[in-house]
PDB file of C-alpha atoms and ligand atoms in Angstrom:
ATOM      1  CA  UNK A  83      24.664  88.198 291.598  1.00  0.00           C
ATOM      2  CA  UNK A  84      26.040  89.418 288.304  1.00  0.00           C
ATOM      3  CA  UNK A  85      27.252  86.583 286.138  1.00  0.00           C
ATOM      4  CA  UNK A  86      30.135  88.729 284.867  1.00  0.00           C
ATOM      5  CA  UNK A  87      31.382  89.031 288.468  1.00  0.00           C
ATOM      6  CA  UNK A  88      31.207  85.274 288.788  1.00  0.00           C
ATOM      7  CA  UNK A  89      33.215  84.780 285.583  1.00  0.00           C
ATOM      8  CA  UNK A  90      35.831  87.253 286.872  1.00  0.00           C
ATOM      9  CA  UNK A  91      36.065  85.258 290.086  1.00  0.00           C
ATOM     10  CA  UNK A  92      36.441  82.048 288.109  1.00  0.00           C
ATOM     11  CA  UNK A  93      39.453  83.562 286.348  1.00  0.00           C
ATOM     12  CA  UNK A  94      40.888  84.550 289.731  1.00  0.00           C
ATOM     13  CA  UNK A  95      40.264  81.056 291.112  1.00  0.00           C
ATOM     14  CA  UNK A  96      42.033  79.586 288.129  1.00  0.00           C
ATOM     15  CA  UNK A  97      45.108  81.804 288.480  1.00  0.00           C
ATOM     16  CA  UNK A  98      45.353  80.979 292.180  1.00  0.00           C
ATOM     17  CA  UNK A  99      44.828  77.248 291.640  1.00  0.00           C
ATOM     18  CA  UNK A 100      47.524  77.180 288.954  1.00  0.00           C
ATOM     19  CA  UNK A 101      49.904  78.814 291.422  1.00  0.00           C
ATOM     20  CA  UNK A 102      49.014  76.243 294.091  1.00  0.00           C
ATOM     21  CA  UNK A 103      49.534  73.412 291.597  1.00  0.00           C
ATOM     22  CA  UNK A 104      52.949  74.823 290.719  1.00  0.00           C
ATOM     23  CA  UNK A 105      53.802  74.750 294.409  1.00  0.00           C
ATOM     24  CA  UNK A 106      52.874  71.066 294.507  1.00  0.00           C
ATOM     25  CA  UNK A 107      49.472  71.250 296.188  1.00  0.00           C
ATOM     26  CA  UNK A 108      46.891  68.674 295.141  1.00  0.00           C
ATOM     27  CA  UNK A 109      43.911  69.660 297.277  1.00  0.00           C
ATOM     28  CA  UNK A 110      42.535  72.933 298.522  1.00  0.00           C
ATOM     29  CA  UNK A 111      39.786  74.069 300.899  1.00  0.00           C
ATOM     30  CA  UNK A 112      37.300  76.812 300.142  1.00  0.00           C
ATOM     31  CA  UNK A 113      38.718  78.697 303.172  1.00  0.00           C
ATOM     32  CA  UNK A 114      42.187  78.786 301.592  1.00  0.00           C
ATOM     33  CA  UNK A 115      40.822  80.141 298.325  1.00  0.00           C
ATOM     34  CA  UNK A 116      38.656  82.652 300.162  1.00  0.00           C
ATOM     35  CA  UNK A 117      41.561  83.962 302.254  1.00  0.00           C
ATOM     36  CA  UNK A 118      43.854  84.289 299.264  1.00  0.00           C
ATOM     37  CA  UNK A 119      41.301  86.164 297.158  1.00  0.00           C
ATOM     38  CA  UNK A 120      39.622  88.221 299.866  1.00  0.00           C
ATOM     39  CA  UNK A 121      36.144  86.772 299.371  1.00  0.00           C
ATOM     40  CA  UNK A 122      34.040  84.685 301.742  1.00  0.00           C
ATOM     41  CA  UNK A 123      34.365  80.901 301.814  1.00  0.00           C
ATOM     42  CA  UNK A 124      30.614  80.561 301.398  1.00  0.00           C
ATOM     43  CA  UNK A 125      30.804  82.571 298.173  1.00  0.00           C
ATOM     44  CA  UNK A 126      33.539  80.274 296.876  1.00  0.00           C
ATOM     45  CA  UNK A 127      31.431  77.212 297.720  1.00  0.00           C
ATOM     46  CA  UNK A 128      28.380  78.805 296.124  1.00  0.00           C
ATOM     47  CA  UNK A 129      30.300  79.597 292.904  1.00  0.00           C
ATOM     48  CA  UNK A 130      31.614  76.043 292.758  1.00  0.00           C
ATOM     49  CA  UNK A 131      28.170  74.559 293.423  1.00  0.00           C
ATOM     50  CA  UNK A 132      26.620  76.700 290.671  1.00  0.00           C
ATOM     51  CA  UNK A 133      29.190  75.442 288.208  1.00  0.00           C
ATOM     52  CA  UNK A 134      28.875  71.841 289.345  1.00  0.00           C
ATOM     53  CA  UNK A 135      32.288  71.626 290.997  1.00  0.00           C
ATOM     54  CA  UNK A 136      32.065  69.027 293.729  1.00  0.00           C
ATOM     55  CA  UNK A 137      34.132  68.769 296.888  1.00  0.00           C
ATOM     56  CA  UNK A 138      33.660  67.894 300.507  1.00  0.00           C
ATOM     57  CA  UNK A 139      33.862  70.005 303.620  1.00  0.00           C
ATOM     58  CA  UNK A 140      36.384  67.588 305.121  1.00  0.00           C
ATOM     59  CA  UNK A 141      38.491  66.544 302.161  1.00  0.00           C
ATOM     60  CA  UNK A 142      38.464  69.802 300.248  1.00  0.00           C
ATOM     61  CA  UNK A 143      38.565  70.086 296.485  1.00  0.00           C
ATOM     62  CA  UNK A 144      40.909  68.369 294.021  1.00  0.00           C
ATOM     63  CA  UNK A 145      42.746  71.263 292.397  1.00  0.00           C
ATOM     64  CA  UNK A 146      43.186  69.515 289.032  1.00  0.00           C
ATOM     65  CA  UNK A 147      39.512  68.746 288.737  1.00  0.00           C
ATOM     66  CA  UNK A 148      38.466  72.327 289.572  1.00  0.00           C
ATOM     67  CA  UNK A 149      40.908  73.691 286.995  1.00  0.00           C
ATOM     68  CA  UNK A 150      39.553  71.277 284.372  1.00  0.00           C
ATOM     69  CA  UNK A 151      36.002  72.258 285.173  1.00  0.00           C
ATOM     70  CA  UNK A 152      36.777  75.982 285.082  1.00  0.00           C
ATOM     71  CA  UNK A 153      38.466  75.511 281.712  1.00  0.00           C
ATOM     72  CA  UNK A 154      35.349  73.769 280.435  1.00  0.00           C
ATOM     73  CA  UNK A 155      33.186  76.606 281.674  1.00  0.00           C
ATOM     74  CA  UNK A 156      35.418  79.266 280.150  1.00  0.00           C
ATOM     75  CA  UNK A 157      35.626  77.326 276.900  1.00  0.00           C
ATOM     76  CA  UNK A 158      39.390  77.069 277.219  1.00  0.00           C
ATOM     77  CA  UNK A 159      39.666  73.385 276.561  1.00  0.00           C
ATOM     78  CA  UNK A 160      38.507  74.184 273.072  1.00  0.00           C
ATOM     79  CA  UNK A 161      40.747  76.307 270.896  1.00  0.00           C
ATOM     80  CA  UNK A 162      39.091  79.654 270.203  1.00  0.00           C
ATOM     81  CA  UNK A 163      39.861  80.784 266.680  1.00  0.00           C
ATOM     82  CA  UNK A 164      40.052  84.505 266.058  1.00  0.00           C
ATOM     83  CA  UNK A 165      40.596  86.574 262.910  1.00  0.00           C
ATOM     84  CA  UNK A 166      42.042  90.059 262.780  1.00  0.00           C
ATOM     85  CA  UNK A 167      41.071  92.800 260.321  1.00  0.00           C
ATOM     86  CA  UNK A 168      43.521  95.635 259.604  1.00  0.00           C
ATOM     87  CA  UNK A 169      47.205  94.778 259.529  1.00  0.00           C
ATOM     88  CA  UNK A 170      48.606  98.223 260.381  1.00  0.00           C
ATOM     89  CA  UNK A 171      50.957  98.826 263.287  1.00  0.00           C
ATOM     90  CA  UNK A 172      48.509  97.774 265.999  1.00  0.00           C
ATOM     91  CA  UNK A 173      47.281  94.766 264.003  1.00  0.00           C
ATOM     92  CA  UNK A 174      50.859  93.691 263.318  1.00  0.00           C
ATOM     93  CA  UNK A 175      51.643  93.903 267.025  1.00  0.00           C
ATOM     94  CA  UNK A 176      48.750  91.529 267.707  1.00  0.00           C
ATOM     95  CA  UNK A 177      49.935  89.103 265.072  1.00  0.00           C
ATOM     96  CA  UNK A 178      53.426  89.165 266.543  1.00  0.00           C
ATOM     97  CA  UNK A 179      52.003  88.641 270.007  1.00  0.00           C
ATOM     98  CA  UNK A 180      50.094  85.600 268.660  1.00  0.00           C
ATOM     99  CA  UNK A 181      51.836  83.060 270.865  1.00  0.00           C
ATOM    100  CA  UNK A 182      51.107  85.086 273.961  1.00  0.00           C
ATOM    101  CA  UNK A 183      47.452  84.077 273.755  1.00  0.00           C
ATOM    102  CA  UNK A 184      48.048  80.354 273.736  1.00  0.00           C
ATOM    103  CA  UNK A 185      47.679  79.935 277.491  1.00  0.00           C
ATOM    104  CA  UNK A 186      44.130  81.113 277.167  1.00  0.00           C
ATOM    105  CA  UNK A 187      43.445  78.755 274.258  1.00  0.00           C
ATOM    106  CA  UNK A 188      43.091  81.665 271.844  1.00  0.00           C
ATOM    107  CA  UNK A 189      44.553  81.413 268.362  1.00  0.00           C
ATOM    108  CA  UNK A 190      44.653  84.177 265.780  1.00  0.00           C
ATOM    109  CA  UNK A 191      44.297  82.049 262.646  1.00  0.00           C
ATOM    110  CA  UNK A 192      44.280  84.664 259.871  1.00  0.00           C
ATOM    111  CA  UNK A 193      44.363  88.376 259.231  1.00  0.00           C
ATOM    112  CA  UNK A 194      42.674  90.423 256.518  1.00  0.00           C
ATOM    113  CA  UNK A 195      43.550  93.738 254.917  1.00  0.00           C
ATOM    114  CA  UNK A 196      42.193  95.891 252.129  1.00  0.00           C
ATOM    115  CA  UNK A 197      45.676  96.890 250.979  1.00  0.00           C
ATOM    116  CA  UNK A 198      47.083  94.310 248.511  1.00  0.00           C
ATOM    117  CA  UNK A 199      50.606  95.204 249.666  1.00  0.00           C
ATOM    118  CA  UNK A 200      49.802  93.866 253.131  1.00  0.00           C
ATOM    119  CA  UNK A 201      48.531  90.549 251.803  1.00  0.00           C
ATOM    120  CA  UNK A 202      50.894  87.615 252.333  1.00  0.00           C
ATOM    121  CA  UNK A 203      49.368  84.168 252.337  1.00  0.00           C
ATOM    122  CA  UNK A 204      52.678  82.453 253.118  1.00  0.00           C
ATOM    123  CA  UNK A 205      53.037  83.844 256.648  1.00  0.00           C
ATOM    124  CA  UNK A 206      52.505  81.650 259.709  1.00  0.00           C
ATOM    125  CA  UNK A 207      49.390  83.722 260.323  1.00  0.00           C
ATOM    126  CA  UNK A 208      48.411  84.471 256.713  1.00  0.00           C
ATOM    127  CA  UNK A 209      47.300  87.961 255.703  1.00  0.00           C
ATOM    128  CA  UNK A 210      44.456  87.516 253.218  1.00  0.00           C
ATOM    129  CA  UNK A 211      42.551  89.961 251.012  1.00  0.00           C
ATOM    130  CA  UNK A 212      39.158  91.134 252.253  1.00  0.00           C
ATOM    131  CA  UNK A 213      37.515  89.267 249.370  1.00  0.00           C
ATOM    132  CA  UNK A 214      38.422  86.002 251.104  1.00  0.00           C
ATOM    133  CA  UNK A 215      36.968  86.914 254.489  1.00  0.00           C
ATOM    134  CA  UNK A 216      33.494  85.522 253.981  1.00  0.00           C
ATOM    135  CA  UNK A 217      34.644  82.131 252.746  1.00  0.00           C
ATOM    136  CA  UNK A 218      37.352  81.828 255.408  1.00  0.00           C
ATOM    137  CA  UNK A 219      35.027  82.711 258.254  1.00  0.00           C
ATOM    138  CA  UNK A 220      32.400  80.220 257.098  1.00  0.00           C
ATOM    139  CA  UNK A 221      34.764  77.353 256.356  1.00  0.00           C
ATOM    140  CA  UNK A 222      36.645  77.726 259.621  1.00  0.00           C
ATOM    141  CA  UNK A 223      33.550  78.536 261.704  1.00  0.00           C
ATOM    142  CA  UNK A 224      35.140  81.694 263.088  1.00  0.00           C
ATOM    143  CA  UNK A 225      33.140  83.379 265.832  1.00  0.00           C
ATOM    144  CA  UNK A 226      35.562  86.054 267.048  1.00  0.00           C
ATOM    145  CA  UNK A 227      37.350  88.999 265.447  1.00  0.00           C
ATOM    146  CA  UNK A 228      39.760  91.739 266.407  1.00  0.00           C
ATOM    147  CA  UNK A 229      39.292  95.003 264.505  1.00  0.00           C
ATOM    148  CA  UNK A 230      42.364  97.203 264.075  1.00  0.00           C
ATOM    149  CA  UNK A 231      41.371  99.187 260.965  1.00  0.00           C
ATOM    150  CA  UNK A 232      41.435 103.018 261.052  1.00  0.00           C
ATOM    151  CA  UNK A 233      38.383 104.720 262.554  1.00  0.00           C
ATOM    152  CA  UNK A 234      36.967 105.694 259.156  1.00  0.00           C
ATOM    153  CA  UNK A 235      36.737 102.033 258.159  1.00  0.00           C
ATOM    154  CA  UNK A 236      35.575 100.769 261.564  1.00  0.00           C
ATOM    155  CA  UNK A 237      31.817 100.787 261.162  1.00  0.00           C
ATOM    156  CA  UNK A 238      31.738  99.109 257.755  1.00  0.00           C
ATOM    157  CA  UNK A 239      34.251  96.492 258.927  1.00  0.00           C
ATOM    158  CA  UNK A 240      32.204  95.673 262.012  1.00  0.00           C
ATOM    159  CA  UNK A 241      28.986  95.537 259.993  1.00  0.00           C
ATOM    160  CA  UNK A 242      30.657  93.173 257.553  1.00  0.00           C
ATOM    161  CA  UNK A 243      31.826  90.917 260.384  1.00  0.00           C
ATOM    162  CA  UNK A 244      28.346  90.918 261.919  1.00  0.00           C
ATOM    163  CA  UNK A 245      26.829  89.982 258.558  1.00  0.00           C
ATOM    164  CA  UNK A 246      29.229  87.009 258.528  1.00  0.00           C
ATOM    165  CA  UNK A 247      27.811  85.849 261.870  1.00  0.00           C
ATOM    166  CA  UNK A 248      30.830  86.806 263.940  1.00  0.00           C
ATOM    167  CA  UNK A 249      29.627  86.601 267.573  1.00  0.00           C
ATOM    168  CA  UNK A 250      32.282  88.581 269.418  1.00  0.00           C
ATOM    169  CA  UNK A 251      34.307  91.582 268.286  1.00  0.00           C
ATOM    170  CA  UNK A 252      37.150  93.361 270.044  1.00  0.00           C
ATOM    171  CA  UNK A 253      37.001  96.825 268.500  1.00  0.00           C
ATOM    172  CA  UNK A 254      40.196  98.875 268.713  1.00  0.00           C
ATOM    173  CA  UNK A 255      38.935 101.819 266.663  1.00  0.00           C
ATOM    174  CA  UNK A 256      37.807 104.766 268.778  1.00  0.00           C
ATOM    175  CA  UNK A 257      34.216 104.226 267.606  1.00  0.00           C
ATOM    176  CA  UNK A 258      31.784 103.173 270.325  1.00  0.00           C
ATOM    177  CA  UNK A 259      29.703 100.536 268.629  1.00  0.00           C
ATOM    178  CA  UNK A 260      26.836  98.889 270.497  1.00  0.00           C
ATOM    179  CA  UNK A 261      26.449  95.151 270.853  1.00  0.00           C
ATOM    180  CA  UNK A 262      23.408  93.570 269.239  1.00  0.00           C
ATOM    181  CA  UNK A 263      21.459  90.490 270.361  1.00  0.00           C
ATOM    182  CA  UNK A 264      23.673  88.441 268.041  1.00  0.00           C
ATOM    183  CA  UNK A 265      27.106  90.008 268.437  1.00  0.00           C
ATOM    184  CA  UNK A 266      28.937  91.235 271.517  1.00  0.00           C
ATOM    185  CA  UNK A 267      31.216  94.168 270.744  1.00  0.00           C
ATOM    186  CA  UNK A 268      33.881  95.156 273.255  1.00  0.00           C
ATOM    187  CA  UNK A 269      35.134  98.641 272.434  1.00  0.00           C
ATOM    188  CA  UNK A 270      38.728  99.135 273.559  1.00  0.00           C
ATOM    189  CA  UNK A 271      39.749 102.766 273.375  1.00  0.00           C
ATOM    190  CA  UNK A 272      43.344 102.896 274.570  1.00  0.00           C
ATOM    191  CA  UNK A 273      43.558 106.718 274.528  1.00  0.00           C
ATOM    192  CA  UNK A 274      40.362 106.957 276.543  1.00  0.00           C
ATOM    193  CA  UNK A 275      41.623 104.406 279.063  1.00  0.00           C
ATOM    194  CA  UNK A 276      44.882 106.301 279.445  1.00  0.00           C
ATOM    195  CA  UNK A 277      43.029 109.598 279.908  1.00  0.00           C
ATOM    196  CA  UNK A 278      40.827 107.966 282.566  1.00  0.00           C
ATOM    197  CA  UNK A 279      43.875 106.567 284.357  1.00  0.00           C
ATOM    198  CA  UNK A 280      45.622 109.957 284.326  1.00  0.00           C
ATOM    199  CA  UNK A 281      42.477 111.665 285.619  1.00  0.00           C
ATOM    200  CA  UNK A 282      42.147 109.148 288.460  1.00  0.00           C
ATOM    201  CA  UNK A 283      45.822 109.468 289.426  1.00  0.00           C
ATOM    202  CA  UNK A 284      45.584 113.250 289.393  1.00  0.00           C
ATOM    203  CA  UNK A 285      42.470 113.126 291.589  1.00  0.00           C
ATOM    204  CA  UNK A 286      44.263 110.865 294.038  1.00  0.00           C
ATOM    205  CA  UNK A 287      47.341 113.073 294.305  1.00  0.00           C
ATOM    206  CA  UNK A 288      45.509 116.370 293.776  1.00  0.00           C
ATOM    207  CA  UNK A 289      47.767 117.316 290.924  1.00  0.00           C
ATOM    208  CA  UNK A 290      46.830 119.083 287.708  1.00  0.00           C
TER     209      UNK A 290
HETATM  210  P1  ATP B 311      50.359 101.428 258.632  1.00  0.00           P
HETATM  211  O1  ATP B 311      50.712 102.835 258.290  1.00  0.00           O
HETATM  212  O2  ATP B 311      51.517 100.491 258.736  1.00  0.00           O
HETATM  213  O3  ATP B 311      49.271 100.852 257.772  1.00  0.00           O
HETATM  214  P2  ATP B 311      48.602 102.191 260.734  1.00  0.00           P
HETATM  215  O4  ATP B 311      48.269 101.385 261.923  1.00  0.00           O
HETATM  216  O5  ATP B 311      48.864 103.644 260.948  1.00  0.00           O
HETATM  217  O6  ATP B 311      49.843 101.474 260.101  1.00  0.00           O
HETATM  218  P3  ATP B 311      45.993 102.471 259.712  1.00  0.00           P
HETATM  219  O7  ATP B 311      45.747 103.614 258.779  1.00  0.00           O
HETATM  220  O8  ATP B 311      45.512 102.608 261.111  1.00  0.00           O
HETATM  221  O9  ATP B 311      47.494 102.065 259.643  1.00  0.00           O
HETATM  222  O10 ATP B 311      45.320 101.187 259.083  1.00  0.00           O
HETATM  223  C1  ATP B 311      45.456  99.936 259.665  1.00  0.00           C
HETATM  224  C2  ATP B 311      45.315  98.862 258.612  1.00  0.00           C
HETATM  225  O11 ATP B 311      43.956  98.745 258.242  1.00  0.00           O
HETATM  226  C3  ATP B 311      46.090  99.156 257.337  1.00  0.00           C
HETATM  227  O12 ATP B 311      46.891  98.024 257.025  1.00  0.00           O
HETATM  228  C4  ATP B 311      45.006  99.359 256.293  1.00  0.00           C
HETATM  229  O13 ATP B 311      45.387  98.894 255.004  1.00  0.00           O
HETATM  230  C5  ATP B 311      43.869  98.539 256.856  1.00  0.00           C
HETATM  231  N1  ATP B 311      42.540  98.949 256.386  1.00  0.00           N
HETATM  232  C6  ATP B 311      42.074 100.196 256.151  1.00  0.00           C
HETATM  233  N2  ATP B 311      40.784 100.173 255.758  1.00  0.00           N
HETATM  234  C7  ATP B 311      40.427  98.869 255.748  1.00  0.00           C
HETATM  235  C8  ATP B 311      39.224  98.186 255.429  1.00  0.00           C
HETATM  236  N3  ATP B 311      38.105  98.832 255.072  1.00  0.00           N
HETATM  237  N4  ATP B 311      39.212  96.855 255.523  1.00  0.00           N
HETATM  238  C9  ATP B 311      40.327  96.168 255.890  1.00  0.00           C
HETATM  239  N5  ATP B 311      41.496  96.756 256.204  1.00  0.00           N
HETATM  240  C10 ATP B 311      41.549  98.081 256.128  1.00  0.00           C
END
């Protein structure tokens, strides 16, 4: 079983369990979770067992304790600090969206830009010059970065981040850059995704 699939299911479990909590439920059975998510109850129990989530066949699982455990597993009980490089229109949108990530325990703590006119250290999320990146990343033990520089600057930016021991990069340039054994790079090509979506819709409806 692919671990990525299991992590995806954990996220689905968590969303469902939060909904149940909001409705006032305290306990849940694997059957309930299975029915709601369209998976088998034995798979739910297996996932929980693998991650050390205990419950009993008769009494079910305590929702709060599963949610806590899932948060531990997903690293959400710890704040995940992220930096952003490239404060253009897309980068600015991310900075403005900042609060939207808080549910997931993600915090964009600083942004960096090569253009001195973009630098503003007084902002809630400060925009710092590139010369300060190395020191900031080391002092604050940053492991994650979002890259929203133009394509031409993408490779050098990503190489710089990797040389600073950044472990995970969300790359919004259209460059497809491969992960290494030290750094996971997720390439997000919005235009490509949109083209894929349009192609799939057109296939479905047989339109041009
Ligand atoms: P704007 O015109 O407002 O800058 P934009 O999104 O069209 O918006 P881009 O040309 O895509 O701008 O650049 C995004 C940002 O990346 C800019 O703020 C730019 O100064 C910055 N940038 C470009 N090259 C680098 C680099 N090598 N390192 C860090 N930041 C860079």
